[in-house]
GROMACS .gro file of C-alpha atoms in nm:
model
  423
    1MET     CA    1  17.526  18.110  30.644
    2GLY     CA    2  17.459  18.406  30.393
    3ALA     CA    3  17.118  18.545  30.295
    4VAL     CA    4  17.004  18.562  29.943
    5ASP     CA    5  16.694  18.721  29.787
    6GLN     CA    6  16.630  18.943  30.074
    7ALA     CA    7  16.292  19.118  30.047
    8THR     CA    8  16.263  19.483  30.032
    9THR     CA    9  15.948  19.667  30.109
   10GLY     CA   10  15.823  19.929  29.862
   11GLY     CA   11  15.496  20.061  29.712
   12HIS     CA   12  15.267  19.768  29.711
   13LEU     CA   13  15.006  19.934  29.900
   14GLU     CA   14  15.016  20.246  29.749
   15ARG     CA   15  14.972  20.085  29.393
   16TYR     CA   16  14.706  19.875  29.558
   17GLU     CA   17  14.494  20.167  29.710
   18GLU     CA   18  14.530  20.369  29.362
   19ALA     CA   19  14.404  20.071  29.184
   20LEU     CA   20  14.128  20.007  29.433
   21ALA     CA   21  14.004  20.365  29.372
   22ARG     CA   22  13.977  20.301  29.010
   23ASP     CA   23  13.876  19.958  28.964
   24PRO     CA   24  13.821  19.709  29.264
   25MET     CA   25  13.858  19.409  29.046
   26ALA     CA   26  14.170  19.549  28.894
   27ALA     CA   27  14.307  19.591  29.221
   28PHE     CA   28  14.209  19.215  29.323
   29GLY     CA   29  14.394  19.102  29.010
   30LEU     CA   30  14.701  19.315  29.120
   31VAL     CA   31  14.745  19.159  29.453
   32ARG     CA   32  14.687  18.814  29.295
   33GLU     CA   33  14.966  18.872  29.048
   34TRP     CA   34  15.194  18.978  29.333
   35MET     CA   35  15.126  18.659  29.524
   36ARG     CA   36  15.227  18.469  29.243
   37THR     CA   37  15.538  18.661  29.111
   38ASP     CA   38  15.639  18.892  29.400
   39TRP     CA   39  15.514  18.730  29.726
   40ARG     CA   40  15.834  18.780  29.898
   41SER     CA   41  15.850  19.171  29.871
   42LEU     CA   42  15.486  19.181  29.929
   43PHE     CA   43  15.475  18.974  30.247
   44ALA     CA   44  15.762  19.193  30.381
   45GLU     CA   45  15.569  19.499  30.333
   46LEU     CA   46  15.241  19.364  30.467
   47ARG     CA   47  15.421  19.230  30.794
   48GLU     CA   48  15.560  19.588  30.853
   49ARG     CA   49  15.266  19.806  30.747
   50ARG     CA   50  14.952  19.598  30.714
   51PRO     CA   51  14.999  19.287  30.891
   52ILE     CA   52  14.633  19.180  30.864
   53PHE     CA   53  14.556  19.302  30.505
   54VAL     CA   54  14.191  19.330  30.445
   55THR     CA   55  14.036  19.369  30.102
   56PRO     CA   56  13.701  19.352  29.959
   57ALA     CA   57  13.755  19.004  29.825
   58PHE     CA   58  14.002  18.831  30.112
   59THR     CA   59  14.211  18.898  30.404
   60VAL     CA   60  14.547  18.804  30.430
   61VAL     CA   61  14.712  18.710  30.759
   62THR     CA   62  15.096  18.757  30.752
   63ARG     CA   63  15.244  18.752  31.127
   64PHE     CA   64  15.361  18.431  31.275
   65ALA     CA   65  15.126  18.463  31.563
   66ASP     CA   66  14.827  18.552  31.355
   67VAL     CA   67  14.893  18.262  31.114
   68VAL     CA   68  14.913  18.016  31.397
   69GLU     CA   69  14.578  18.159  31.563
   70VAL     CA   70  14.408  18.110  31.218
   71LEU     CA   71  14.539  17.763  31.168
   72ALA     CA   72  14.475  17.645  31.543
   73HIS     CA   73  14.128  17.758  31.548
   74GLU     CA   74  13.962  17.538  31.300
   75GLU     CA   75  13.609  17.594  31.461
   76VAL     CA   76  13.639  17.943  31.357
   77PHE     CA   77  13.862  17.934  31.050
   78SER     CA   78  13.727  17.616  30.875
   79VAL     CA   79  13.823  17.443  30.560
   80ARG     CA   80  13.516  17.512  30.384
   81SER     CA   81  13.673  17.709  30.110
   82PHE     CA   82  13.796  17.349  29.972
   83GLY     CA   83  13.627  17.093  30.136
   84PRO     CA   84  13.323  17.075  29.923
   85ARG     CA   85  13.514  17.057  29.603
   86LEU     CA   86  13.717  16.760  29.743
   87ASP     CA   87  13.397  16.600  29.849
   88ALA     CA   88  13.234  16.665  29.496
   89ALA     CA   89  13.559  16.495  29.349
   90LEU     CA   90  13.495  16.197  29.554
   91GLY     CA   91  13.138  16.143  29.452
   92GLY     CA   92  12.994  16.330  29.718
   93ALA     CA   93  13.140  16.125  30.005
   94PRO     CA   94  13.254  16.339  30.287
   95PHE     CA   95  13.649  16.324  30.282
   96MET     CA   96  13.785  16.341  30.678
   97LEU     CA   97  14.068  16.610  30.577
   98ALA     CA   98  13.781  16.835  30.431
   99ARG     CA   99  13.610  16.825  30.779
  100ASP     CA  100  13.694  17.026  31.101
  101ALA     CA  101  13.689  16.821  31.436
  102THR     CA  102  13.408  16.616  31.330
  103PRO     CA  103  13.363  16.270  31.500
  104MET     CA  104  13.419  16.130  31.146
  105ASN     CA  105  13.718  16.317  31.103
  106TRP     CA  106  13.888  16.233  31.448
  107ARG     CA  107  13.790  15.860  31.399
  108GLU     CA  108  13.925  15.831  31.033
  109LYS     CA  109  14.226  16.068  31.089
  110GLY     CA  110  14.323  15.844  31.394
  111LEU     CA  111  14.273  15.528  31.177
  112MET     CA  112  14.518  15.625  30.886
  113GLN     CA  113  14.764  15.760  31.139
  114LEU     CA  114  14.798  15.415  31.264
  115MET     CA  115  14.810  15.291  30.909
  116LEU     CA  116  15.087  15.516  30.835
  117ASP     CA  117  15.323  15.382  31.104
  118PRO     CA  118  15.615  15.612  31.217
  119GLN     CA  119  15.831  15.311  31.225
  120ASP     CA  120  15.823  15.300  30.840
  121ALA     CA  121  16.023  15.606  30.832
  122GLY     CA  122  16.342  15.417  30.761
  123ARG     CA  123  16.202  15.199  30.511
  124VAL     CA  124  16.046  15.444  30.308
  125ARG     CA  125  16.349  15.665  30.319
  126GLU     CA  126  16.533  15.356  30.171
  127LEU     CA  127  16.253  15.336  29.888
  128ALA     CA  128  16.304  15.704  29.817
  129ARG     CA  129  16.681  15.637  29.774
  130ARG     CA  130  16.651  15.358  29.564
  131LEU     CA  131  16.398  15.509  29.321
  132ALA     CA  132  16.599  15.830  29.305
  133ASP     CA  133  16.922  15.648  29.232
  134GLU     CA  134  16.757  15.443  28.944
  135LEU     CA  135  16.603  15.775  28.799
  136LEU     CA  136  16.943  15.958  28.834
  137ASP     CA  137  17.147  15.671  28.676
  138ALA     CA  138  16.910  15.661  28.392
  139ALA     CA  139  16.936  16.042  28.317
  140PRO     CA  140  17.056  16.140  27.971
  141ARG     CA  141  17.410  16.130  27.902
  142ASP     CA  142  17.418  16.493  27.776
  143GLY     CA  143  17.355  16.587  28.123
  144ARG     CA  144  17.041  16.781  28.062
  145PHE     CA  145  16.753  16.673  28.291
  146ASP     CA  146  16.395  16.780  28.405
  147ALA     CA  147  16.377  16.724  28.780
  148VAL     CA  148  15.999  16.728  28.788
  149ASP     CA  149  15.922  16.462  28.555
  150GLY     CA  150  16.275  16.284  28.569
  151LEU     CA  151  16.288  16.276  28.945
  152PHE     CA  152  16.055  16.447  29.190
  153ARG     CA  153  15.698  16.306  29.072
  154PRO     CA  154  15.838  15.950  28.979
  155VAL     CA  155  15.962  15.919  29.330
  156ALA     CA  156  15.621  16.033  29.469
  157LEU     CA  157  15.433  15.812  29.246
  158GLY     CA  158  15.675  15.519  29.331
  159VAL     CA  159  15.601  15.571  29.712
  160CYS     CA  160  15.232  15.581  29.631
  161ALA     CA  161  15.278  15.248  29.449
  162ARG     CA  162  15.517  15.042  29.663
  163TYR     CA  163  15.427  15.198  30.007
  164PHE     CA  164  15.065  15.325  29.989
  165GLY     CA  165  14.968  15.047  29.785
  166VAL     CA  166  14.820  15.284  29.510
  167PRO     CA  167  15.009  15.227  29.186
  168GLY     CA  168  14.729  15.360  28.963
  169PRO     CA  169  14.668  15.212  28.616
  170ASP     CA  170  15.024  15.360  28.550
  171PRO     CA  171  15.190  15.655  28.714
  172ARG     CA  172  15.110  15.901  28.450
  173THR     CA  173  14.731  15.833  28.503
  174LEU     CA  174  14.755  15.842  28.862
  175GLY     CA  175  14.953  16.182  28.853
  176GLY     CA  176  14.691  16.313  28.603
  177TRP     CA  177  14.406  16.241  28.855
  178THR     CA  178  14.594  16.407  29.153
  179ARG     CA  179  14.686  16.733  28.955
  180ALA     CA  180  14.324  16.763  28.851
  181VAL     CA  181  14.151  16.738  29.195
  182VAL     CA  182  14.426  16.910  29.384
  183SER     CA  183  14.419  17.206  29.142
  184ASP     CA  184  14.036  17.253  29.187
  185GLY     CA  185  14.075  17.213  29.546
  186PHE     CA  186  14.356  17.456  29.641
  187ALA     CA  187  14.414  17.678  29.329
  188ASN     CA  188  14.049  17.741  29.180
  189PHE     CA  189  13.995  18.040  29.401
  190LEU     CA  190  13.780  18.184  29.109
  191GLY     CA  191  13.552  17.884  29.078
  192ASP     CA  192  13.658  17.797  28.711
  193PRO     CA  193  13.402  17.531  28.601
  194ARG     CA  194  13.642  17.383  28.369
  195LEU     CA  195  13.899  17.294  28.656
  196GLN     CA  196  13.577  17.179  28.878
  197ALA     CA  197  13.463  16.952  28.607
  198ALA     CA  198  13.808  16.794  28.540
  199SER     CA  199  13.843  16.743  28.931
  200VAL     CA  200  13.496  16.541  28.935
  201SER     CA  201  13.580  16.352  28.630
  202ALA     CA  202  13.923  16.246  28.757
  203GLY     CA  203  13.818  16.170  29.150
  204ALA     CA  204  13.569  15.925  29.002
  205GLU     CA  205  13.829  15.761  28.794
  206LEU     CA  206  14.047  15.752  29.095
  207LEU     CA  207  13.789  15.600  29.309
  208ALA     CA  208  13.671  15.321  29.043
  209HIS     CA  209  14.056  15.228  29.029
  210LEU     CA  210  14.059  15.208  29.412
  211ARG     CA  211  13.761  14.992  29.434
  212ASP     CA  212  13.893  14.749  29.186
  213ARG     CA  213  14.200  14.736  29.381
  214LEU     CA  214  14.025  14.687  29.700
  215ALA     CA  215  13.822  14.391  29.518
  216GLU     CA  216  14.178  14.247  29.429
  217LEU     CA  217  14.304  14.264  29.780
  218ARG     CA  218  13.992  14.097  29.903
  219ALA     CA  219  14.027  13.825  29.681
  220GLY     CA  220  14.394  13.762  29.712
  221ASP     CA  221  14.540  13.504  29.916
  222GLU     CA  222  14.826  13.687  30.039
  223LEU     CA  223  14.820  14.037  30.089
  224PRO     CA  224  15.126  14.270  30.031
  225ASP     CA  225  15.311  14.468  30.293
  226ASP     CA  226  15.157  14.807  30.176
  227VAL     CA  227  14.908  15.061  30.366
  228PHE     CA  228  14.621  14.962  30.157
  229ALA     CA  229  14.666  14.607  30.234
  230ARG     CA  230  14.720  14.710  30.609
  231LEU     CA  231  14.390  14.876  30.622
  232VAL     CA  232  14.205  14.587  30.453
  233ARG     CA  233  14.344  14.343  30.680
  234ALA     CA  234  14.276  14.546  30.985
  235SER     CA  235  13.892  14.577  30.881
  236PRO     CA  236  13.829  14.830  31.147
  237PRO     CA  237  13.453  14.812  31.290
  238GLY     CA  238  13.218  15.067  31.147
  239VAL     CA  239  13.456  15.156  30.862
  240SER     CA  240  13.270  15.021  30.543
  241ASP     CA  241  13.453  14.971  30.206
  242ASP     CA  242  13.339  15.296  30.082
  243ARG     CA  243  13.515  15.456  30.359
  244ILE     CA  244  13.833  15.255  30.298
  245VAL     CA  245  13.839  15.362  29.929
  246VAL     CA  246  13.777  15.745  30.000
  247ASN     CA  247  14.051  15.755  30.279
  248MET     CA  248  14.302  15.564  30.058
  249ALA     CA  249  14.216  15.821  29.796
  250GLY     CA  250  14.348  16.078  30.055
  251LEU     CA  251  14.694  15.932  30.030
  252PRO     CA  252  14.797  16.018  29.664
  253LEU     CA  253  14.581  16.342  29.670
  254GLY     CA  254  14.768  16.465  29.970
  255PHE     CA  255  15.118  16.347  29.852
  256VAL     CA  256  15.167  16.327  29.490
  257GLU     CA  257  15.153  16.728  29.435
  258SER     CA  258  15.282  16.836  29.767
  259ALA     CA  259  15.592  16.602  29.790
  260PRO     CA  260  15.740  16.712  29.442
  261GLY     CA  261  15.628  17.059  29.519
  262ALA     CA  262  15.845  17.077  29.816
  263MET     CA  263  16.136  16.887  29.657
  264VAL     CA  264  16.109  17.162  29.393
  265GLU     CA  265  16.141  17.437  29.620
  266ALA     CA  266  16.384  17.299  29.850
  267ALA     CA  267  16.628  17.188  29.561
  268GLU     CA  268  16.582  17.532  29.396
  269GLN     CA  269  16.674  17.742  29.717
  270LEU     CA  270  16.969  17.521  29.771
  271LEU     CA  271  17.094  17.574  29.427
  272LEU     CA  272  17.044  17.960  29.444
  273ARG     CA  273  17.299  17.977  29.711
  274PRO     CA  274  17.654  17.869  29.624
  275GLN     CA  275  17.812  17.864  29.983
  276VAL     CA  276  17.513  17.689  30.150
  277LEU     CA  277  17.490  17.455  29.852
  278ALA     CA  278  17.863  17.366  29.897
  279GLU     CA  279  17.826  17.295  30.259
  280ALA     CA  280  17.485  17.084  30.197
  281ARG     CA  281  17.702  16.885  29.950
  282GLU     CA  282  17.946  16.810  30.213
  283ALA     CA  283  17.688  16.707  30.490
  284ALA     CA  284  17.496  16.513  30.206
  285ALA     CA  285  17.698  16.193  30.313
  286ASP     CA  286  17.505  16.209  30.643
  287PRO     CA  287  17.134  16.208  30.617
  288GLU     CA  288  17.094  16.354  30.985
  289ARG     CA  289  17.344  16.645  30.876
  290PHE     CA  290  17.188  16.701  30.566
  291ASP     CA  291  16.814  16.706  30.647
  292PRO     CA  292  16.813  17.064  30.829
  293TYR     CA  293  16.946  17.221  30.492
  294VAL     CA  294  16.618  17.086  30.358
  295TRP     CA  295  16.370  17.218  30.618
  296GLU     CA  296  16.567  17.569  30.610
  297ALA     CA  297  16.535  17.590  30.253
  298LEU     CA  298  16.151  17.507  30.274
  299ARG     CA  299  16.124  17.807  30.518
  300PHE     CA  300  16.254  18.032  30.256
  301SER     CA  301  16.009  17.892  30.004
  302PRO     CA  302  15.721  17.645  30.113
  303PHE     CA  303  15.510  17.490  29.853
  304PHE     CA  304  15.196  17.607  29.987
  305LYS     CA  305  15.261  17.973  30.067
  306LEU     CA  306  14.899  18.042  30.147
  307LEU     CA  307  14.623  17.836  30.320
  308PRO     CA  308  14.284  17.920  30.253
  309ARG     CA  309  14.014  17.926  30.514
  310ILE     CA  310  13.681  18.053  30.585
  311CYS     CA  311  13.586  18.259  30.886
  312GLU     CA  312  13.267  18.081  31.029
  313ARG     CA  313  13.193  18.345  31.286
  314ASP     CA  314  13.286  18.711  31.388
  315HIS     CA  315  13.627  18.686  31.540
  316VAL     CA  316  13.881  18.934  31.667
  317LEU     CA  317  14.231  18.838  31.543
  318ALA     CA  318  14.527  18.937  31.714
  319ALA     CA  319  14.335  19.055  31.999
  320GLY     CA  320  14.495  19.275  32.259
  321THR     CA  321  14.763  19.401  32.008
  322PRO     CA  322  14.768  19.727  31.774
  323ARG     CA  323  14.672  19.530  31.497
  324SER     CA  324  14.376  19.371  31.632
  325THR     CA  325  14.114  19.326  31.355
  326VAL     CA  326  13.764  19.206  31.355
  327ILE     CA  327  13.728  18.928  31.101
  328PRO     CA  328  13.341  18.907  30.996
  329ALA     CA  329  13.192  18.578  30.951
  330GLY     CA  330  13.207  18.459  30.579
  331THR     CA  331  13.547  18.619  30.525
  332PHE     CA  332  13.770  18.438  30.287
  333VAL     CA  333  14.103  18.419  30.462
  334LEU     CA  334  14.448  18.346  30.343
  335ALA     CA  335  14.695  18.245  30.610
  336ALA     CA  336  15.045  18.293  30.476
  337PRO     CA  337  15.330  18.057  30.639
  338ALA     CA  338  15.547  18.191  30.378
  339SER     CA  339  15.521  18.532  30.542
  340ALA     CA  340  15.505  18.385  30.907
  341MET     CA  341  15.834  18.225  30.886
  342PHE     CA  342  15.991  18.557  30.803
  343ASP     CA  343  15.839  18.733  31.107
  344ALA     CA  344  16.161  18.879  31.316
  345ASP     CA  345  15.943  18.904  31.626
  346VAL     CA  346  15.947  18.521  31.639
  347VAL     CA  347  16.212  18.407  31.391
  348PRO     CA  348  16.567  18.542  31.472
  349GLU     CA  349  16.773  18.660  31.175
  350PRO     CA  350  16.476  18.555  30.935
  351ASP     CA  351  16.680  18.665  30.613
  352GLU     CA  352  16.965  18.436  30.728
  353PHE     CA  353  17.006  18.075  30.623
  354ARG     CA  354  17.027  17.910  30.964
  355LEU     CA  355  17.034  17.537  31.053
  356ASP     CA  356  16.966  17.566  31.422
  357ARG     CA  357  16.604  17.694  31.404
  358PRO     CA  358  16.370  17.498  31.628
  359ARG     CA  359  16.095  17.277  31.478
  360HIS     CA  360  15.799  17.503  31.579
  361HIS     CA  361  15.946  17.769  31.344
  362ARG     CA  362  15.850  17.535  31.042
  363LEU     CA  363  15.530  17.583  30.916
  364PHE     CA  364  15.538  17.432  30.560
  365PHE     CA  365  15.383  17.116  30.682
  366GLY     CA  366  15.096  17.324  30.830
  367TYR     CA  367  14.980  17.352  31.178
  368GLY     CA  368  14.692  17.257  31.421
  369HIS     CA  369  14.430  17.025  31.314
  370HIS     CA  370  14.501  17.010  30.953
  371ALA     CA  371  14.877  16.969  30.966
  372CYS     CA  372  15.020  16.717  30.749
  373LEU     CA  373  14.888  16.365  30.839
  374GLY     CA  374  15.205  16.178  30.735
  375VAL     CA  375  15.476  16.419  30.813
  376HIS     CA  376  15.677  16.155  30.983
  377LEU     CA  377  15.707  15.980  30.629
  378ALA     CA  378  15.664  16.263  30.375
  379GLY     CA  379  15.969  16.435  30.531
  380PRO     CA  380  16.210  16.161  30.505
  381VAL     CA  381  16.104  16.096  30.125
  382ILE     CA  382  16.156  16.474  30.043
  383ALA     CA  383  16.485  16.517  30.212
  384GLU     CA  384  16.616  16.193  30.086
  385THR     CA  385  16.532  16.253  29.722
  386VAL     CA  386  16.669  16.610  29.742
  387ARG     CA  387  16.996  16.445  29.902
  388ARG     CA  388  17.040  16.192  29.642
  389LEU     CA  389  17.004  16.500  29.357
  390LEU     CA  390  17.293  16.679  29.556
  391LEU     CA  391  17.511  16.380  29.593
  392ARG     CA  392  17.558  16.401  29.192
  393PRO     CA  393  17.857  16.663  29.208
  394GLY     CA  394  17.786  16.858  28.874
  395VAL     CA  395  17.420  16.949  28.921
  396ARG     CA  396  17.306  17.298  28.874
  397ALA     CA  397  16.998  17.478  28.747
  398ALA     CA  398  16.957  17.514  28.394
  399GLY     CA  399  16.646  17.743  28.402
  400SER     CA  400  16.348  17.841  28.588
  401VAL     CA  401  16.083  17.633  28.752
  402GLU     CA  402  15.780  17.623  28.537
  403ARG     CA  403  15.444  17.618  28.696
  404SER     CA  404  15.085  17.557  28.622
  405LEU     CA  405  14.845  17.820  28.804
  406GLY     CA  406  15.137  17.959  28.975
  407ILE     CA  407  15.172  17.695  29.221
  408PHE     CA  408  15.222  17.316  29.067
  409PRO     CA  409  15.573  17.280  28.922
  410ASP     CA  410  15.571  17.117  28.576
  411ALA     CA  411  15.935  17.147  28.488
  412PHE     CA  412  16.266  17.215  28.659
  413PRO     CA  413  16.554  17.206  28.399
  414LEU     CA  414  16.884  17.107  28.565
  415ASP     CA  415  17.211  17.017  28.418
  416LEU     CA  416  17.374  16.692  28.579
  417GLY     CA  417  17.707  16.799  28.433
  418THR     CA  418  17.993  16.581  28.326
  419GLU     CA  419  18.035  16.479  28.682
  420GLY     CA  420  17.669  16.421  28.729
  421ARG     CA  421  17.646  16.036  28.698
  422GLU     CA  422  17.783  15.823  28.967
  423GLY     CA  423  18.005  15.509  28.886
   0.00000   0.00000   0.00000
């Protein structure tokens, strides 16, 4: 497999130091811009020269072992950077994914894992296949197609409706709610009050919708076969209706933005590599052969490239190594899975597209206490949707991905080509 877009080190640290001497805020803005537009090159330089990159505003962690150390020690590196915002969006109710190893977190996370039965993977994959094929069959006859609004988000919203049991008043409204809440929780590093207000408003509407849906389920004679109804049917002791609603809100919030984001990243990386793309198309007849192409593509460009944490007490990171660094309590830490998965000390030939990499080299679904709750179901949806797209033989990129806040994909123009429609 060939490499593409290999990162080259060069000059970021010198430009940062020069800017820092003149204006710390300008230096901060420079690093933020590189993280948005030139992250691959920046991370390569940091891994080599300053793997634990300390700035006055934040600390970036770039080596595999150090990223894992941050993500595996939730009692030291907490989710307090975004947890309160998620709580605020959910009416002040504590959200279990915004907590670190508390009794509520363990109890409710275990409950939701039980509801998201791993045996549903085949069913969910088949649902993604049907949804994707319906959308692709309905694509415009001229072949021009926006993969975000035309495929990836509708598939995710369809899974929310038909498997989670959260259809929203309509898909667009539900998608608007999730974008508002997740944008504030995971991209509002500067505390923009407009994003915070939009998140609180969207969260209130989402909760009201879910309460109405819960009342419908309670009043119904026959419950449907979805996660929401499954949770209602179980009626776990000690879990109030308010807690059911909050936990159900977590499913679209954790899925509707991240799943399409991963689909965009994987599809874009495959379309960038003609040789790999040809091999992936040939493998697409068999999901088991095809899926590793998606996972390796996501290693090259995960959706969440940085995971924010707050250091709760002084901690020596990478102790016993030449890069050992004291992280003071209160430090805003950005662990970089997008960098870690290119650390040659752990990942052999990181610039090569290889299908034989072990599962533990994949950090794009998170790691440790806050790893993806439903990875066994999200993974098949992501892979199957990309597979159905690449089974259209004429598909090619027709422009660049457009993103909100430098993170969330809004458009990915494709050309399905004259061959892009199956019989």
